Short mmCIF file of C-alpha atoms in Angstrom, two decimals:
data_model
loop_
_atom_site.label_atom_id
_atom_site.label_comp_id
_atom_site.label_asym_id
_atom_site.label_seq_id
_atom_site.Cartn_x
_atom_site.Cartn_y
_atom_site.Cartn_z
CA MET A 186 -12.64 134.65 -37.44
CA ASN A 187 -13.52 133.07 -41.13
CA LEU A 188 -17.56 132.30 -41.92
CA ARG A 189 -16.34 128.48 -41.69
CA ALA A 190 -14.88 129.15 -38.68
CA ARG A 191 -17.56 130.84 -37.15
CA ARG A 192 -20.58 128.52 -38.64
CA TRP A 193 -18.64 124.87 -37.12
CA LEU A 194 -18.55 127.49 -33.85
CA VAL A 195 -22.33 127.94 -34.16
CA ARG A 196 -22.91 124.44 -34.86
CA GLY A 197 -21.12 122.95 -32.14
CA ALA A 198 -23.04 125.46 -29.98
CA TRP A 199 -26.36 124.05 -30.70
CA ALA A 200 -25.11 120.41 -30.32
CA LEU A 201 -23.99 120.97 -26.93
CA ALA A 202 -27.02 122.86 -26.34
CA PHE A 203 -29.08 119.82 -27.43
CA ALA A 204 -27.48 117.06 -26.28
CA GLY A 205 -25.38 118.70 -23.14
CA PRO A 206 -28.48 118.65 -20.34
CA PRO A 207 -29.76 114.58 -21.05
CA LEU A 208 -26.07 113.52 -21.12
CA LEU A 209 -24.98 115.75 -18.14
CA ARG A 210 -27.98 114.44 -16.27
CA VAL A 211 -27.07 110.48 -16.71
CA ALA A 212 -24.01 111.28 -15.79
CA TRP A 213 -25.12 113.08 -12.82
CA GLU A 214 -27.63 110.53 -11.42
CA GLY A 215 -25.35 107.97 -12.22
CA ARG A 216 -22.77 109.66 -9.34
CA VAL A 217 -25.31 110.96 -6.84
CA GLU A 218 -26.60 107.17 -6.94
CA LEU A 219 -23.58 105.56 -6.55
CA ARG A 220 -22.52 108.10 -3.81
CA ALA A 221 -25.37 107.31 -2.02
CA ALA A 222 -24.92 103.36 -2.46
CA ASP A 223 -21.62 104.32 -0.18
CA GLU A 224 -23.41 105.93 2.53
CA ALA A 225 -25.64 103.15 2.88
CA ALA A 226 -22.56 100.64 3.13
CA ALA A 227 -20.81 102.89 5.39
CA ALA A 228 -23.74 102.60 7.92
CA GLY A 229 -24.09 99.10 7.25
CA ASP A 230 -27.43 99.01 5.54
CA THR A 231 -27.19 96.70 2.52
CA ASP A 232 -30.91 96.61 1.27
CA ALA A 233 -30.42 100.31 0.51
CA ARG A 234 -26.83 99.72 -1.18
CA ILE A 235 -28.35 97.07 -3.42
CA VAL A 236 -30.90 99.74 -4.00
CA HIS A 237 -28.99 102.40 -5.13
CA LEU A 238 -26.42 100.61 -7.15
CA GLY A 239 -29.19 99.21 -9.06
CA ARG A 240 -29.98 102.78 -10.06
CA ALA A 241 -26.47 103.57 -10.78
CA LEU A 242 -26.25 100.38 -12.85
CA ARG A 243 -29.21 102.08 -15.37
CA TRP A 244 -27.92 105.33 -15.46
CA ARG A 245 -25.29 104.30 -18.29
CA LEU A 246 -23.98 106.07 -20.28
CA PRO A 247 -21.20 104.97 -23.38
CA LEU A 248 -17.59 105.84 -21.69
CA GLY A 249 -19.09 106.50 -18.29
CA ASP A 250 -17.85 104.35 -14.90
CA ALA A 251 -20.93 104.30 -13.16
CA ASP A 252 -22.51 101.22 -14.58
CA GLU A 253 -19.12 99.12 -14.26
CA ARG A 254 -18.86 100.83 -10.50
CA ALA A 255 -22.31 99.30 -9.80
CA ILE A 256 -21.62 96.03 -11.34
CA ALA A 257 -18.56 95.90 -8.98
CA GLY A 258 -20.68 97.07 -5.80
CA LEU A 259 -23.42 94.16 -6.64
CA LEU A 260 -20.95 91.16 -6.90
CA GLU A 261 -19.25 92.31 -3.98
CA VAL A 262 -22.47 92.26 -1.73
CA ALA A 263 -23.39 89.19 -3.31
CA ASP A 264 -20.24 87.74 -2.12
CA ALA A 265 -19.89 88.75 1.03
CA ALA A 266 -23.57 87.60 1.99
CA GLU A 267 -22.82 84.10 0.51
CA ALA A 268 -19.47 83.91 2.71
CA ASP A 269 -21.71 85.16 5.57
CA GLY A 270 -24.20 81.91 4.94
CA ASP A 271 -27.03 84.66 3.59
CA PRO A 272 -27.87 83.27 0.34
CA THR A 273 -31.40 85.06 0.69
CA THR A 274 -29.01 88.70 0.44
CA ALA A 275 -26.55 87.37 -2.13
CA LEU A 276 -30.11 86.46 -4.25
CA VAL A 277 -31.14 90.01 -4.11
CA ALA A 278 -27.81 91.14 -4.85
CA CYS A 279 -27.42 89.83 -8.00
CA ARG A 280 -31.97 89.87 -9.32
CA GLU A 281 -30.77 93.52 -9.16
CA LEU A 282 -27.56 93.25 -10.94
CA ARG A 283 -29.45 91.01 -13.87
CA SER A 284 -32.38 93.91 -13.90
CA GLY A 285 -30.07 96.93 -14.85
CA LEU A 286 -28.57 95.44 -16.99
CA LEU A 287 -31.81 93.65 -18.99
CA GLY A 288 -33.05 97.47 -18.19
CA SER A 289 -29.98 99.42 -19.71
CA ARG A 290 -30.31 97.46 -22.48
CA ASP A 291 -31.04 98.91 -26.80
CA TRP A 292 -30.63 96.36 -29.35
CA SER A 293 -28.51 94.35 -27.14
CA VAL A 294 -27.37 93.95 -23.66
CA PRO A 295 -24.58 95.63 -22.07
CA HIS A 296 -21.83 92.99 -19.95
CA ALA A 297 -23.87 89.98 -22.09
CA ASP A 298 -20.57 88.10 -20.48
CA VAL A 299 -21.94 89.22 -16.39
CA LEU A 300 -25.54 88.72 -17.58
CA ALA A 301 -24.87 85.14 -18.35
CA ALA A 302 -22.62 84.44 -15.17
CA VAL A 303 -25.76 86.21 -12.87
CA ASP A 304 -28.24 83.94 -14.55
CA ALA A 305 -26.30 80.73 -13.50
CA ARG A 306 -25.51 82.40 -10.42
CA ILE A 307 -29.17 83.05 -9.69
CA ALA A 308 -30.28 79.63 -10.74
CA ALA A 309 -27.44 78.23 -8.14
CA LEU A 310 -28.91 80.39 -5.35
CA MET A 311 -32.77 79.58 -6.17
CA ALA A 312 -32.33 76.08 -6.22
CA ALA A 313 -30.59 76.28 -3.05
CA THR A 314 -32.67 78.43 -0.76
CA VAL A 315 -36.03 77.08 -2.71
CA PRO A 316 -35.41 73.23 -3.41
CA THR A 317 -38.86 72.17 -3.89
CA ARG A 318 -39.20 74.54 -6.71
CA ALA A 319 -37.27 73.77 -10.41
CA ASP A 320 -33.51 72.88 -10.09
CA GLU A 321 -30.44 74.67 -11.16
CA ALA A 322 -30.97 73.88 -14.92
CA GLU A 323 -34.47 74.68 -15.39
CA GLN A 324 -34.09 77.51 -13.73
CA LEU A 325 -31.30 78.50 -15.72
CA ALA A 326 -33.31 77.89 -18.45
CA ARG A 327 -35.88 79.77 -17.97
CA LEU A 328 -33.22 82.96 -16.76
CA ARG A 329 -31.70 83.02 -20.16
CA VAL A 330 -35.00 82.38 -22.34
CA ALA A 331 -35.96 85.97 -20.42
CA SER A 332 -33.10 87.39 -20.89
CA GLU A 333 -32.49 86.56 -24.77
CA ALA A 334 -36.28 87.83 -25.27
CA SER A 335 -36.95 91.13 -27.57
CA PRO A 336 -36.34 94.45 -25.55
CA LEU A 337 -39.05 96.02 -27.66
CA ARG A 338 -39.15 99.71 -25.47
CA ALA A 339 -35.36 99.60 -25.42
CA SER A 340 -35.19 98.93 -28.92
CA ALA A 341 -37.59 102.01 -29.33
CA ALA A 342 -35.35 103.73 -27.32
CA ALA A 343 -32.21 103.18 -29.19
CA LEU A 344 -34.65 104.16 -32.21
CA ALA A 345 -35.56 107.08 -31.10
CA PHE A 346 -32.37 108.53 -30.00
CA VAL A 347 -30.86 107.89 -33.47
CA VAL A 348 -33.26 110.26 -34.70
CA TRP A 349 -32.97 112.57 -32.25
CA MET A 350 -29.41 112.83 -33.25
CA LEU A 351 -29.97 112.94 -36.53
CA ALA A 352 -32.32 115.46 -36.74
CA ALA A 353 -29.76 117.43 -34.10
CA VAL A 354 -26.99 117.14 -36.95
CA ALA A 355 -30.15 117.75 -39.93
CA PHE A 356 -30.70 121.35 -37.60
CA LEU A 357 -27.81 122.52 -37.05
CA ARG A 358 -26.94 122.12 -41.11
CA ARG A 359 -30.21 123.53 -42.24
CA GLY A 360 -32.01 125.25 -39.42
CA VAL A 361 -29.08 127.94 -38.34
CA ASP A 362 -26.90 129.84 -40.35
CA ALA A 363 -23.40 131.26 -39.70
CA LYS A 364 -24.93 133.60 -37.24
CA GLY A 365 -26.28 131.31 -35.72
CA ARG A 366 -29.89 132.49 -36.89
CA LEU A 367 -32.93 130.14 -36.98
CA GLN A 368 -33.81 129.80 -41.11
CA GLN A 369 -37.08 128.96 -41.18
CA PRO A 370 -39.25 126.64 -41.71
CA ALA A 371 -36.82 124.58 -41.59
CA ALA A 372 -35.77 125.74 -38.00
CA THR A 373 -39.42 125.36 -36.56
CA ARG A 374 -39.78 121.48 -38.58
CA LEU A 375 -36.20 119.96 -37.54
CA GLY A 376 -36.53 121.70 -33.72
CA VAL A 377 -39.84 119.77 -33.40
CA LEU A 378 -38.48 116.83 -34.44
CA VAL A 379 -35.61 117.14 -31.75
CA LEU A 380 -37.83 117.23 -29.43
CA ALA A 381 -40.33 114.71 -30.25
CA SER A 382 -37.14 112.12 -30.40
CA LEU A 383 -36.03 113.32 -27.26
CA LEU A 384 -39.18 112.95 -25.22
CA ALA A 385 -39.63 109.68 -26.99
CA TRP A 386 -36.26 108.56 -26.34
CA LEU A 387 -36.63 109.74 -22.40
CA TRP A 388 -40.16 108.07 -22.39
CA ALA A 389 -39.29 104.54 -23.50
CA TRP A 390 -35.95 104.86 -21.53
#
């Protein structure tokens, strides 16, 4: 194996060591929550199903499908509840869906079309179940204002993630030689930055 190939192999191993654990955790937790939601559905426990689907939605991972399956499940719960004449449960499912979408946003909201539709649905359900409060149009206006509010913590998480990735790349380029040995002092400085940005990302997220 030539020096260039060895260098890329070493860098790939370090990249896997940095990125693998948190990404695997996100993927694993999403699957665990989806499985728990299926078990709750089989047991007829709608409340628990909603909770687990909401958690699965928050464990969103690019190229993963846990969030999409959670969205489909929550919409299914809402549809079934409305069909059974239970608008309260439908409202709970829609609110959990909305909360999950807003809770997993970064600089933008994932599935913005779904959020817009669920905002309208929540407004209609609230107007129907709590008629003494604001009408449907006013409820929808309030929901949209809240949905469009600046996601400061989510933006901080996204920024920390970007810093983490850049620091990891810099560590692989400057902190490790072709034989996988640490190059000081760059390795220590960049390693601290990688760890700090990773912790900041996990905290803000």
